[in-house]
Coordinates of C-alpha atoms in Angstrom, one line a residue:
Chain A
M84 CA 0.0 0.0 0.0
L85 CA 1.2 3.5 -0.9
R86 CA 2.1 5.7 2.1
V87 CA 2.6 9.4 1.3
V88 CA 4.0 12.2 3.5
V89 CA 2.9 15.6 2.2
Q90 CA 4.7 18.9 3.1
V91 CA 2.7 22.1 3.1
S92 CA 4.9 25.2 3.8
D93 CA 3.3 28.3 2.2
I94 CA 0.1 29.7 3.5
N95 CA -0.4 31.5 0.2
N96 CA -0.6 28.2 -1.6
V97 CA -2.7 26.3 1.0
D98 CA -5.9 26.2 -1.1
Q99 CA -4.1 24.7 -4.1
A100 CA -2.3 22.3 -1.7
L101 CA -5.5 21.1 -0.2
T102 CA -7.1 20.6 -3.6
S103 CA -4.0 18.5 -4.6
C104 CA -4.5 16.4 -1.4
N105 CA -8.1 15.8 -2.4
N106 CA -7.1 14.8 -5.9
L107 CA -4.5 12.4 -4.5
I108 CA -6.9 10.5 -2.3
N109 CA -9.6 10.6 -5.0
E110 CA -7.2 8.9 -7.4
I111 CA -5.5 6.5 -4.9
P112 CA -8.3 6.0 -2.2
D113 CA -6.3 3.3 -0.3
A114 CA -3.2 5.4 0.1
E115 CA -2.2 6.3 3.6
V116 CA -1.6 10.0 3.7
E117 CA -0.1 12.3 6.3
V118 CA 0.1 16.0 5.7
V119 CA 2.6 18.1 7.6
F120 CA 2.0 21.8 8.0
H121 CA 5.0 24.0 8.9
Q122 CA 6.4 27.4 8.2
S123 CA 3.7 30.0 7.4
A124 CA 1.3 27.2 6.4
I125 CA 1.0 26.3 10.1
N126 CA -1.8 29.0 10.2
A127 CA -4.0 26.7 8.1
V128 CA -4.5 24.3 11.0
V129 CA -5.5 26.9 13.5
R130 CA -9.2 26.9 14.5
G131 CA -11.0 29.6 12.5
S132 CA -8.6 29.5 9.6
T133 CA -10.2 30.0 6.1
V134 CA -9.6 26.4 5.3
E135 CA -10.7 24.8 8.6
D136 CA -13.6 23.0 6.9
R137 CA -11.3 21.5 4.3
I138 CA -8.8 20.3 6.9
R139 CA -11.7 18.7 8.9
D140 CA -12.9 17.1 5.7
L141 CA -9.5 15.6 5.0
M142 CA -9.3 14.1 8.5
R143 CA -12.8 12.7 8.1
R144 CA -11.5 11.0 5.0
G145 CA -8.7 9.4 7.0
V146 CA -5.8 11.8 6.3
V147 CA -3.6 12.5 9.3
I148 CA -2.9 16.2 9.8
V149 CA 0.3 17.2 11.6
A150 CA 1.4 20.5 12.9
C151 CA 5.0 21.5 13.5
R152 CA 5.7 22.7 17.1
N153 CA 8.6 24.9 16.0
S154 CA 6.4 26.7 13.6
M155 CA 3.7 27.1 16.2
R156 CA 6.2 28.5 18.7
S157 CA 7.6 31.1 16.4
R158 CA 4.1 32.3 15.7
N159 CA 2.8 32.1 19.3
I160 CA 0.2 29.4 18.4
T161 CA -0.7 27.2 21.3
E162 CA -1.9 23.6 21.3
D163 CA -5.5 24.5 22.3
Q164 CA -5.8 26.8 19.2
L165 CA -5.4 23.9 16.8
I166 CA -8.3 22.3 15.0
D167 CA -9.4 19.2 16.9
G168 CA -7.7 16.1 15.8
V169 CA -4.5 17.8 14.5
K170 CA -1.4 16.0 15.8
I171 CA 1.8 17.8 16.8
V172 CA 5.4 16.9 16.2
N173 CA 8.5 18.8 17.4
A174 CA 9.9 19.5 14.0
G175 CA 7.9 19.1 10.8
V176 CA 11.0 18.7 8.7
A177 CA 12.2 15.9 10.9
E178 CA 8.9 14.1 10.6
I179 CA 9.1 14.4 6.8
V180 CA 12.5 12.8 6.6
R181 CA 11.8 10.1 9.2
K182 CA 8.7 9.0 7.3
Q183 CA 10.7 8.8 4.1
A184 CA 13.3 6.7 5.9
E185 CA 10.5 4.3 6.8
G186 CA 9.5 4.0 3.2
W187 CA 6.9 6.7 2.8
V188 CA 6.8 8.5 -0.5
Y189 CA 7.3 12.3 -0.4
L190 CA 5.2 15.1 -1.9
K191 CA 5.9 18.8 -1.5
L192 CA 2.9 21.0 -2.3
Chain B
M9 CA 19.9 4.2 -15.0
L10 CA 18.5 7.2 -13.2
R11 CA 14.8 7.9 -13.6
V12 CA 13.5 11.3 -12.4
V13 CA 10.0 12.5 -12.0
V14 CA 9.9 16.3 -11.9
Q15 CA 7.0 18.4 -10.4
V16 CA 6.4 21.9 -11.7
S17 CA 3.5 23.7 -9.9
D18 CA 4.0 27.4 -10.1
I19 CA 3.6 29.3 -13.4
N20 CA 5.6 32.2 -12.0
N21 CA 8.7 29.9 -11.7
V22 CA 8.3 28.0 -14.9
D23 CA 11.2 29.6 -16.7
Q24 CA 13.6 28.7 -13.8
A25 CA 12.1 25.2 -13.7
L26 CA 12.7 24.6 -17.4
T27 CA 16.3 25.9 -17.1
S28 CA 16.8 23.4 -14.2
C29 CA 15.4 20.6 -16.4
N30 CA 17.9 21.4 -19.1
N31 CA 20.7 21.5 -16.6
L32 CA 19.6 18.1 -15.3
I33 CA 19.7 16.4 -18.7
N34 CA 22.9 18.2 -19.7
E35 CA 24.6 16.8 -16.6
I36 CA 23.0 13.4 -16.7
P37 CA 22.2 12.8 -20.4
D38 CA 21.1 9.2 -19.9
A39 CA 18.6 9.9 -17.2
E40 CA 15.0 9.1 -18.0
V41 CA 13.0 12.3 -17.1
E42 CA 9.3 12.9 -16.9
V43 CA 8.1 16.4 -16.0
V44 CA 4.6 16.7 -14.5
F45 CA 2.9 20.1 -14.8
H46 CA 0.0 20.8 -12.5
Q47 CA -1.7 23.6 -10.5
S48 CA -1.0 27.0 -12.1
A49 CA 2.0 25.7 -14.1
I50 CA -0.5 23.7 -16.3
N51 CA -0.7 26.9 -18.4
A52 CA 2.9 26.3 -19.5
V53 CA 1.9 23.2 -21.6
V54 CA -0.9 25.0 -23.5
R55 CA -0.2 25.8 -27.2
G56 CA 0.9 29.5 -27.4
S57 CA 2.3 29.7 -23.9
T58 CA 5.4 31.8 -23.5
V59 CA 7.5 28.6 -23.0
E60 CA 6.1 26.5 -25.8
D61 CA 9.4 26.3 -27.6
R62 CA 11.2 25.2 -24.5
I63 CA 8.6 22.5 -23.8
R64 CA 8.9 21.3 -27.4
D65 CA 12.7 21.3 -27.1
L66 CA 12.6 19.2 -24.0
M67 CA 10.4 16.6 -25.7
R68 CA 12.8 16.6 -28.7
R69 CA 15.5 15.7 -26.2
G70 CA 13.5 12.7 -24.9
V71 CA 11.8 14.2 -21.9
V72 CA 8.2 13.1 -21.3
I73 CA 5.9 16.0 -20.6
V74 CA 2.8 15.3 -18.6
A75 CA -0.3 17.5 -17.9
C76 CA -2.7 17.0 -14.9
R77 CA -6.3 16.6 -16.0
N78 CA -7.6 18.0 -12.7
S79 CA -5.6 21.2 -13.2
M80 CA -6.8 21.4 -16.8
R81 CA -10.4 21.1 -15.7
S82 CA -10.4 23.7 -13.1
R83 CA -8.9 26.1 -15.6
N84 CA -11.1 25.1 -18.5
I85 CA -8.2 23.8 -20.6
T86 CA -9.2 21.2 -23.1
E87 CA -7.1 18.4 -24.5
D88 CA -6.9 19.9 -27.9
Q89 CA -5.3 23.1 -26.5
L90 CA -2.2 21.2 -25.3
I91 CA 1.1 21.3 -27.1
D92 CA 1.4 18.2 -29.4
G93 CA 3.0 15.3 -27.6
V94 CA 2.0 16.3 -24.1
K95 CA 0.6 13.3 -22.2
I96 CA -2.3 13.6 -19.8
V97 CA -2.8 11.9 -16.4
N98 CA -5.9 12.1 -14.2
A99 CA -4.0 13.5 -11.2
G100 CA -0.5 15.0 -11.4
V101 CA 0.2 14.3 -7.7
A102 CA -0.9 10.7 -8.0
E103 CA 1.5 10.3 -11.0
I104 CA 4.3 11.7 -9.0
V105 CA 3.8 9.4 -6.0
R106 CA 3.3 6.3 -8.2
K107 CA 6.5 6.9 -10.1
Q108 CA 8.4 7.2 -6.8
A109 CA 6.8 3.9 -5.6
E110 CA 8.3 2.4 -8.8
G111 CA 11.8 3.6 -7.9
W112 CA 11.9 7.0 -9.7
V113 CA 13.7 9.8 -7.9
Y114 CA 11.7 12.9 -7.2
L115 CA 12.5 16.6 -7.9
K116 CA 10.3 19.5 -7.1
L117 CA 11.0 22.6 -9.1
Chain C
M32 CA 22.1 6.9 9.9
L33 CA 19.8 9.4 8.2
R34 CA 21.3 11.3 5.3
V35 CA 19.3 14.2 4.0
V36 CA 19.9 16.3 0.9
V37 CA 18.1 19.6 1.2
Q38 CA 17.2 21.9 -1.8
V39 CA 16.9 25.6 -1.4
S40 CA 15.7 27.5 -4.5
D41 CA 14.0 30.7 -3.6
I42 CA 16.0 33.6 -2.1
N43 CA 12.7 35.0 -0.7
N44 CA 12.3 32.0 1.5
V45 CA 15.9 31.5 2.5
D46 CA 15.4 32.7 6.1
Q47 CA 12.6 30.2 6.7
A48 CA 14.7 27.5 4.9
L49 CA 17.7 28.0 7.2
T50 CA 15.4 27.9 10.3
S51 CA 14.1 24.6 9.0
C52 CA 17.6 23.3 8.6
N53 CA 18.4 24.2 12.1
N54 CA 15.2 22.6 13.4
L55 CA 16.2 19.4 11.5
I56 CA 19.7 19.1 13.0
N57 CA 18.4 20.0 16.4
E58 CA 15.8 17.2 16.2
I59 CA 18.1 14.7 14.5
P60 CA 21.6 15.7 15.6
D61 CA 23.3 12.6 14.0
A62 CA 21.8 13.2 10.6
E63 CA 24.2 13.8 7.7
V64 CA 22.9 16.9 6.0
E65 CA 23.8 18.6 2.7
V66 CA 22.1 21.7 1.6
V67 CA 22.1 22.6 -2.1
F68 CA 21.5 26.2 -3.1
H69 CA 20.5 26.9 -6.7
Q70 CA 18.2 29.2 -8.7
S71 CA 17.8 32.6 -7.0
A72 CA 18.8 31.1 -3.6
I73 CA 22.4 30.9 -4.8
N74 CA 22.8 34.5 -3.6
A75 CA 22.5 33.3 0.0
V76 CA 26.0 31.6 -0.2
V77 CA 27.7 34.7 -1.5
R78 CA 30.0 36.5 0.9
G79 CA 28.2 39.5 2.4
S80 CA 24.7 38.0 2.0
T81 CA 22.2 38.8 4.7
V82 CA 22.4 35.1 5.9
E83 CA 26.2 34.7 5.8
D84 CA 26.4 34.2 9.5
R85 CA 23.7 31.5 9.5
I86 CA 25.4 29.7 6.6
R87 CA 28.7 29.7 8.5
D88 CA 26.9 28.5 11.6
L89 CA 25.4 25.5 9.7
M90 CA 28.8 24.6 8.4
R91 CA 30.3 24.8 11.9
R92 CA 27.6 22.3 12.9
G93 CA 28.7 19.9 10.3
V94 CA 26.2 20.7 7.5
V95 CA 27.7 20.6 4.0
I96 CA 26.8 23.6 1.9
V97 CA 26.7 23.3 -1.9
A98 CA 26.4 25.9 -4.6
C99 CA 25.2 25.2 -8.1
R100 CA 27.7 26.4 -10.8
N101 CA 24.9 26.8 -13.4
S102 CA 23.1 29.2 -11.1
M103 CA 26.3 31.1 -10.3
R104 CA 27.1 31.5 -14.0
S105 CA 23.7 32.9 -15.0
R106 CA 24.1 35.5 -12.2
N107 CA 27.8 36.2 -12.8
I108 CA 28.9 34.9 -9.4
T109 CA 32.5 33.7 -9.3
E110 CA 34.0 31.1 -7.1
D111 CA 36.0 33.6 -5.1
Q112 CA 32.8 35.4 -4.1
L113 CA 31.4 32.4 -2.2
I114 CA 31.5 32.1 1.6
D115 CA 34.6 30.1 2.6
G116 CA 33.9 26.4 2.8
V117 CA 31.0 26.3 0.3
K118 CA 31.4 23.5 -2.2
I119 CA 30.5 23.7 -5.9
V120 CA 28.7 21.2 -8.1
N121 CA 28.1 21.6 -11.9
A122 CA 24.3 21.3 -11.5
G123 CA 22.5 21.5 -8.3
V124 CA 19.5 19.4 -9.5
A125 CA 21.8 16.7 -10.7
E126 CA 23.5 16.6 -7.2
I127 CA 20.0 16.3 -5.6
V128 CA 18.9 13.4 -7.7
R129 CA 22.2 11.6 -7.5
K130 CA 22.2 11.8 -3.7
Q131 CA 18.7 10.3 -3.7
A132 CA 19.9 7.5 -5.9
E133 CA 22.6 6.8 -3.3
G134 CA 19.9 6.5 -0.6
W135 CA 19.7 10.0 0.8
V136 CA 16.3 11.3 1.8
Y137 CA 15.1 14.5 0.0
L138 CA 13.7 17.7 1.5
K139 CA 12.7 20.7 -0.5
L140 CA 12.5 23.9 1.5

Protein backbone atom coordinates (compact mmCIF):
# COMPACT_ATOMS: atom_id res chain seq x y z
CA MET A 1 0.00 0.00 0.00
CA LEU A 2 1.19 3.46 -0.88
CA ARG A 3 2.09 5.72 2.05
CA VAL A 4 2.58 9.41 1.30
CA VAL A 5 3.96 12.17 3.52
CA VAL A 6 2.93 15.57 2.19
CA GLN A 7 4.67 18.85 3.10
CA VAL A 8 2.73 22.13 3.05
CA SER A 9 4.89 25.20 3.80
CA ASP A 10 3.35 28.27 2.19
CA ILE A 11 0.09 29.73 3.50
CA ASN A 12 -0.38 31.53 0.18
CA ASN A 13 -0.65 28.21 -1.61
CA VAL A 14 -2.68 26.30 0.96
CA ASP A 15 -5.87 26.23 -1.10
CA GLN A 16 -4.09 24.69 -4.05
CA ALA A 17 -2.28 22.28 -1.74
CA LEU A 18 -5.54 21.06 -0.20
CA THR A 19 -7.06 20.59 -3.65
CA SER A 20 -4.03 18.50 -4.60
CA CYS A 21 -4.47 16.40 -1.43
CA ASN A 22 -8.08 15.75 -2.38
CA ASN A 23 -7.06 14.84 -5.91
CA LEU A 24 -4.50 12.42 -4.50
CA ILE A 25 -6.91 10.51 -2.29
CA ASN A 26 -9.61 10.55 -4.95
CA GLU A 27 -7.19 8.92 -7.37
CA ILE A 28 -5.54 6.54 -4.88
CA PRO A 29 -8.26 5.95 -2.25
CA ASP A 30 -6.31 3.30 -0.35
CA ALA A 31 -3.18 5.43 0.08
CA GLU A 32 -2.16 6.25 3.65
CA VAL A 33 -1.64 10.01 3.68
CA GLU A 34 -0.11 12.31 6.30
CA VAL A 35 0.06 16.05 5.66
CA VAL A 36 2.61 18.09 7.62
CA PHE A 37 1.97 21.82 7.99
CA HIS A 38 4.96 23.99 8.88
CA GLN A 39 6.45 27.45 8.24
CA SER A 40 3.72 29.98 7.36
CA ALA A 41 1.28 27.20 6.39
CA ILE A 42 0.96 26.35 10.09
CA ASN A 43 -1.80 28.97 10.23
CA ALA A 44 -4.02 26.71 8.13
CA VAL A 45 -4.50 24.25 11.00
CA VAL A 46 -5.55 26.88 13.53
CA ARG A 47 -9.24 26.89 14.49
CA GLY A 48 -11.03 29.60 12.54
CA SER A 49 -8.63 29.50 9.57
CA THR A 50 -10.17 30.02 6.13
CA VAL A 51 -9.57 26.35 5.31
CA GLU A 52 -10.73 24.79 8.60
CA ASP A 53 -13.62 22.97 6.90
CA ARG A 54 -11.31 21.51 4.28
CA ILE A 55 -8.84 20.34 6.94
CA ARG A 56 -11.66 18.70 8.89
CA ASP A 57 -12.93 17.05 5.72
CA LEU A 58 -9.50 15.56 4.99
CA MET A 59 -9.33 14.13 8.53
CA ARG A 60 -12.82 12.66 8.08
CA ARG A 61 -11.50 10.96 4.97
CA GLY A 62 -8.68 9.35 6.95
CA VAL A 63 -5.84 11.77 6.29
CA VAL A 64 -3.58 12.46 9.29
CA ILE A 65 -2.94 16.19 9.79
CA VAL A 66 0.26 17.17 11.57
CA ALA A 67 1.40 20.54 12.92
CA CYS A 68 5.05 21.54 13.50
CA ARG A 69 5.65 22.71 17.06
CA ASN A 70 8.62 24.87 16.03
CA SER A 71 6.42 26.74 13.56
CA MET A 72 3.70 27.10 16.22
CA ARG A 73 6.17 28.51 18.74
CA SER A 74 7.61 31.13 16.44
CA ARG A 75 4.07 32.34 15.67
CA ASN A 76 2.77 32.10 19.26
CA ILE A 77 0.21 29.45 18.39
CA THR A 78 -0.74 27.24 21.32
CA GLU A 79 -1.89 23.64 21.27
CA ASP A 80 -5.47 24.52 22.26
CA GLN A 81 -5.81 26.81 19.22
CA LEU A 82 -5.40 23.93 16.78
CA ILE A 83 -8.32 22.30 15.00
CA ASP A 84 -9.44 19.21 16.95
CA GLY A 85 -7.67 16.09 15.83
CA VAL A 86 -4.52 17.76 14.50
CA LYS A 87 -1.41 16.01 15.80
CA ILE A 88 1.79 17.80 16.82
CA VAL A 89 5.42 16.89 16.16
CA ASN A 90 8.48 18.76 17.43
CA ALA A 91 9.88 19.50 13.99
CA GLY A 92 7.88 19.13 10.80
CA VAL A 93 10.98 18.65 8.66
CA ALA A 94 12.25 15.87 10.91
CA GLU A 95 8.86 14.13 10.63
CA ILE A 96 9.07 14.36 6.83
CA VAL A 97 12.54 12.84 6.57
CA ARG A 98 11.83 10.14 9.15
CA LYS A 99 8.70 9.02 7.31
CA GLN A 100 10.70 8.79 4.11
CA ALA A 101 13.33 6.71 5.89
CA GLU A 102 10.48 4.34 6.85
CA GLY A 103 9.50 3.96 3.17
CA TRP A 104 6.91 6.68 2.79
CA VAL A 105 6.81 8.53 -0.53
CA TYR A 106 7.33 12.31 -0.37
CA LEU A 107 5.24 15.06 -1.94
CA LYS A 108 5.93 18.78 -1.52
CA LEU A 109 2.94 20.99 -2.27
CA MET B 1 19.86 4.16 -15.02
CA LEU B 2 18.52 7.18 -13.19
CA ARG B 3 14.80 7.88 -13.61
CA VAL B 4 13.54 11.25 -12.39
CA VAL B 5 9.97 12.50 -12.00
CA VAL B 6 9.92 16.30 -11.85
CA GLN B 7 7.04 18.35 -10.44
CA VAL B 8 6.35 21.87 -11.73
CA SER B 9 3.53 23.66 -9.89
CA ASP B 10 4.04 27.41 -10.10
CA ILE B 11 3.62 29.26 -13.40
CA ASN B 12 5.64 32.15 -11.96
CA ASN B 13 8.70 29.92 -11.70
CA VAL B 14 8.30 27.97 -14.93
CA ASP B 15 11.24 29.60 -16.68
CA GLN B 16 13.58 28.70 -13.84
CA ALA B 17 12.10 25.20 -13.69
CA LEU B 18 12.71 24.61 -17.40
CA THR B 19 16.29 25.85 -17.07
CA SER B 20 16.79 23.39 -14.22
CA CYS B 21 15.37 20.57 -16.38
CA ASN B 22 17.85 21.44 -19.11
CA ASN B 23 20.69 21.54 -16.59
CA LEU B 24 19.63 18.12 -15.33
CA ILE B 25 19.68 16.40 -18.73
CA ASN B 26 22.87 18.19 -19.75
CA GLU B 27 24.58 16.84 -16.63
CA ILE B 28 23.01 13.36 -16.70
CA PRO B 29 22.24 12.76 -20.41
CA ASP B 30 21.14 9.16 -19.95
CA ALA B 31 18.59 9.93 -17.21
CA GLU B 32 14.97 9.11 -18.00
CA VAL B 33 13.04 12.26 -17.13
CA GLU B 34 9.31 12.92 -16.86
CA VAL B 35 8.06 16.40 -15.99
CA VAL B 36 4.57 16.74 -14.51
CA PHE B 37 2.85 20.13 -14.83
CA HIS B 38 -0.02 20.82 -12.45
CA GLN B 39 -1.66 23.65 -10.46
CA SER B 40 -1.01 27.04 -12.12
CA ALA B 41 1.98 25.66 -14.06
CA ILE B 42 -0.46 23.72 -16.25
CA ASN B 43 -0.67 26.86 -18.39
CA ALA B 44 2.91 26.27 -19.54
CA VAL B 45 1.91 23.25 -21.64
CA VAL B 46 -0.90 25.02 -23.49
CA ARG B 47 -0.18 25.85 -27.16
CA GLY B 48 0.86 29.47 -27.44
CA SER B 49 2.34 29.66 -23.92
CA THR B 50 5.45 31.79 -23.50
CA VAL B 51 7.52 28.64 -22.99
CA GLU B 52 6.05 26.49 -25.78
CA ASP B 53 9.38 26.33 -27.64
CA ARG B 54 11.23 25.24 -24.53
CA ILE B 55 8.63 22.52 -23.82
CA ARG B 56 8.93 21.26 -27.40
CA ASP B 57 12.70 21.29 -27.12
CA LEU B 58 12.61 19.16 -23.97
CA MET B 59 10.36 16.62 -25.71
CA ARG B 60 12.76 16.56 -28.67
CA ARG B 61 15.50 15.70 -26.20
CA GLY B 62 13.51 12.73 -24.91
CA VAL B 63 11.83 14.22 -21.86
CA VAL B 64 8.23 13.10 -21.30
CA ILE B 65 5.90 16.03 -20.58
CA VAL B 66 2.76 15.30 -18.57
CA ALA B 67 -0.32 17.46 -17.88
CA CYS B 68 -2.66 17.01 -14.91
CA ARG B 69 -6.29 16.64 -15.99
CA ASN B 70 -7.60 17.99 -12.68
CA SER B 71 -5.59 21.19 -13.16
CA MET B 72 -6.80 21.43 -16.78
CA ARG B 73 -10.42 21.05 -15.74
CA SER B 74 -10.35 23.71 -13.06
CA ARG B 75 -8.87 26.14 -15.61
CA ASN B 76 -11.12 25.10 -18.53
CA ILE B 77 -8.21 23.83 -20.59
CA THR B 78 -9.19 21.17 -23.11
CA GLU B 79 -7.06 18.36 -24.49
CA ASP B 80 -6.85 19.89 -27.95
CA GLN B 81 -5.32 23.08 -26.51
CA LEU B 82 -2.22 21.24 -25.28
CA ILE B 83 1.10 21.31 -27.10
CA ASP B 84 1.36 18.25 -29.36
CA GLY B 85 2.96 15.31 -27.63
CA VAL B 86 2.03 16.28 -24.08
CA LYS B 87 0.55 13.32 -22.22
CA ILE B 88 -2.34 13.56 -19.76
CA VAL B 89 -2.84 11.88 -16.38
CA ASN B 90 -5.90 12.13 -14.16
CA ALA B 91 -4.04 13.55 -11.17
CA GLY B 92 -0.52 14.95 -11.39
CA VAL B 93 0.17 14.31 -7.72
CA ALA B 94 -0.89 10.66 -8.04
CA GLU B 95 1.47 10.27 -11.02
CA ILE B 96 4.32 11.72 -8.95
CA VAL B 97 3.83 9.39 -5.98
CA ARG B 98 3.27 6.32 -8.16
CA LYS B 99 6.48 6.93 -10.08
CA GLN B 100 8.37 7.22 -6.80
CA ALA B 101 6.83 3.95 -5.64
CA GLU B 102 8.27 2.42 -8.85
CA GLY B 103 11.75 3.64 -7.93
CA TRP B 104 11.87 6.99 -9.68
CA VAL B 105 13.72 9.80 -7.94
CA TYR B 106 11.70 12.94 -7.16
CA LEU B 107 12.55 16.55 -7.89
CA LYS B 108 10.26 19.51 -7.08
CA LEU B 109 11.04 22.65 -9.06
CA MET C 1 22.15 6.91 9.95
CA LEU C 2 19.83 9.37 8.23
CA ARG C 3 21.34 11.28 5.31
CA VAL C 4 19.34 14.23 4.00
CA VAL C 5 19.87 16.30 0.86
CA VAL C 6 18.07 19.63 1.16
CA GLN C 7 17.17 21.85 -1.81
CA VAL C 8 16.88 25.63 -1.38
CA SER C 9 15.71 27.45 -4.52
CA ASP C 10 14.00 30.69 -3.56
CA ILE C 11 15.97 33.59 -2.10
CA ASN C 12 12.72 35.04 -0.73
CA ASN C 13 12.31 32.02 1.53
CA VAL C 14 15.93 31.53 2.54
CA ASP C 15 15.43 32.68 6.13
CA GLN C 16 12.63 30.17 6.68
CA ALA C 17 14.67 27.48 4.93
CA LEU C 18 17.67 28.04 7.21
CA THR C 19 15.42 27.93 10.27
CA SER C 20 14.06 24.60 9.05
CA CYS C 21 17.62 23.29 8.57
CA ASN C 22 18.42 24.24 12.14
CA ASN C 23 15.24 22.59 13.37
CA LEU C 24 16.19 19.45 11.46
CA ILE C 25 19.65 19.08 12.97
CA ASN C 26 18.40 20.04 16.44
CA GLU C 27 15.84 17.23 16.24
CA ILE C 28 18.09 14.66 14.52
CA PRO C 29 21.62 15.65 15.62
CA ASP C 30 23.31 12.65 14.04
CA ALA C 31 21.79 13.17 10.58
CA GLU C 32 24.23 13.83 7.74
CA VAL C 33 22.87 16.92 6.01
CA GLU C 34 23.85 18.55 2.70
CA VAL C 35 22.07 21.74 1.59
CA VAL C 36 22.12 22.59 -2.12
CA PHE C 37 21.54 26.24 -3.08
CA HIS C 38 20.45 26.91 -6.66
CA GLN C 39 18.23 29.24 -8.73
CA SER C 40 17.77 32.61 -6.97
CA ALA C 41 18.77 31.13 -3.59
CA ILE C 42 22.37 30.94 -4.84
CA ASN C 43 22.76 34.52 -3.63
CA ALA C 44 22.52 33.28 -0.04
CA VAL C 45 25.96 31.64 -0.21
CA VAL C 46 27.75 34.72 -1.53
CA ARG C 47 30.03 36.50 0.95
CA GLY C 48 28.21 39.49 2.39
CA SER C 49 24.73 37.99 1.99
CA THR C 50 22.21 38.76 4.70
CA VAL C 51 22.40 35.15 5.89
CA GLU C 52 26.17 34.67 5.76
CA ASP C 53 26.40 34.16 9.53
CA ARG C 54 23.67 31.53 9.48
CA ILE C 55 25.35 29.68 6.60
CA ARG C 56 28.68 29.70 8.47
CA ASP C 57 26.94 28.47 11.60
CA LEU C 58 25.42 25.52 9.73
CA MET C 59 28.85 24.57 8.36
CA ARG C 60 30.30 24.79 11.87
CA ARG C 61 27.60 22.34 12.95
CA GLY C 62 28.70 19.87 10.27
CA VAL C 63 26.25 20.67 7.48
CA VAL C 64 27.74 20.59 3.97
CA ILE C 65 26.76 23.65 1.92
CA VAL C 66 26.74 23.28 -1.86
CA ALA C 67 26.43 25.90 -4.61
CA CYS C 68 25.17 25.20 -8.14
CA ARG C 69 27.66 26.38 -10.78
CA ASN C 70 24.92 26.83 -13.41
CA SER C 71 23.08 29.21 -11.07
CA MET C 72 26.32 31.05 -10.32
CA ARG C 73 27.11 31.48 -14.02
CA SER C 74 23.73 32.88 -14.95
CA ARG C 75 24.10 35.46 -12.17
CA ASN C 76 27.81 36.22 -12.80
CA ILE C 77 28.87 34.92 -9.41
CA THR C 78 32.46 33.74 -9.31
CA GLU C 79 33.98 31.05 -7.12
CA ASP C 80 36.00 33.55 -5.07
CA GLN C 81 32.80 35.40 -4.09
CA LEU C 82 31.41 32.39 -2.22
CA ILE C 83 31.51 32.07 1.55
CA ASP C 84 34.60 30.06 2.56
CA GLY C 85 33.91 26.36 2.76
CA VAL C 86 30.98 26.28 0.33
CA LYS C 87 31.41 23.47 -2.19
CA ILE C 88 30.49 23.73 -5.87
CA VAL C 89 28.74 21.21 -8.14
CA ASN C 90 28.05 21.62 -11.86
CA ALA C 91 24.29 21.27 -11.55
CA GLY C 92 22.45 21.50 -8.25
CA VAL C 93 19.52 19.45 -9.52
CA ALA C 94 21.83 16.66 -10.67
CA GLU C 95 23.46 16.61 -7.23
CA ILE C 96 20.02 16.30 -5.62
CA VAL C 97 18.89 13.36 -7.74
CA ARG C 98 22.24 11.56 -7.51
CA LYS C 99 22.23 11.79 -3.73
CA GLN C 100 18.73 10.32 -3.66
CA ALA C 101 19.87 7.50 -5.92
CA GLU C 102 22.56 6.80 -3.28
CA GLY C 103 19.89 6.49 -0.58
CA TRP C 104 19.74 10.04 0.76
CA VAL C 105 16.35 11.35 1.81
CA TYR C 106 15.12 14.48 0.02
CA LEU C 107 13.75 17.67 1.50
CA LYS C 108 12.67 20.71 -0.54
CA LEU C 109 12.51 23.92 1.47
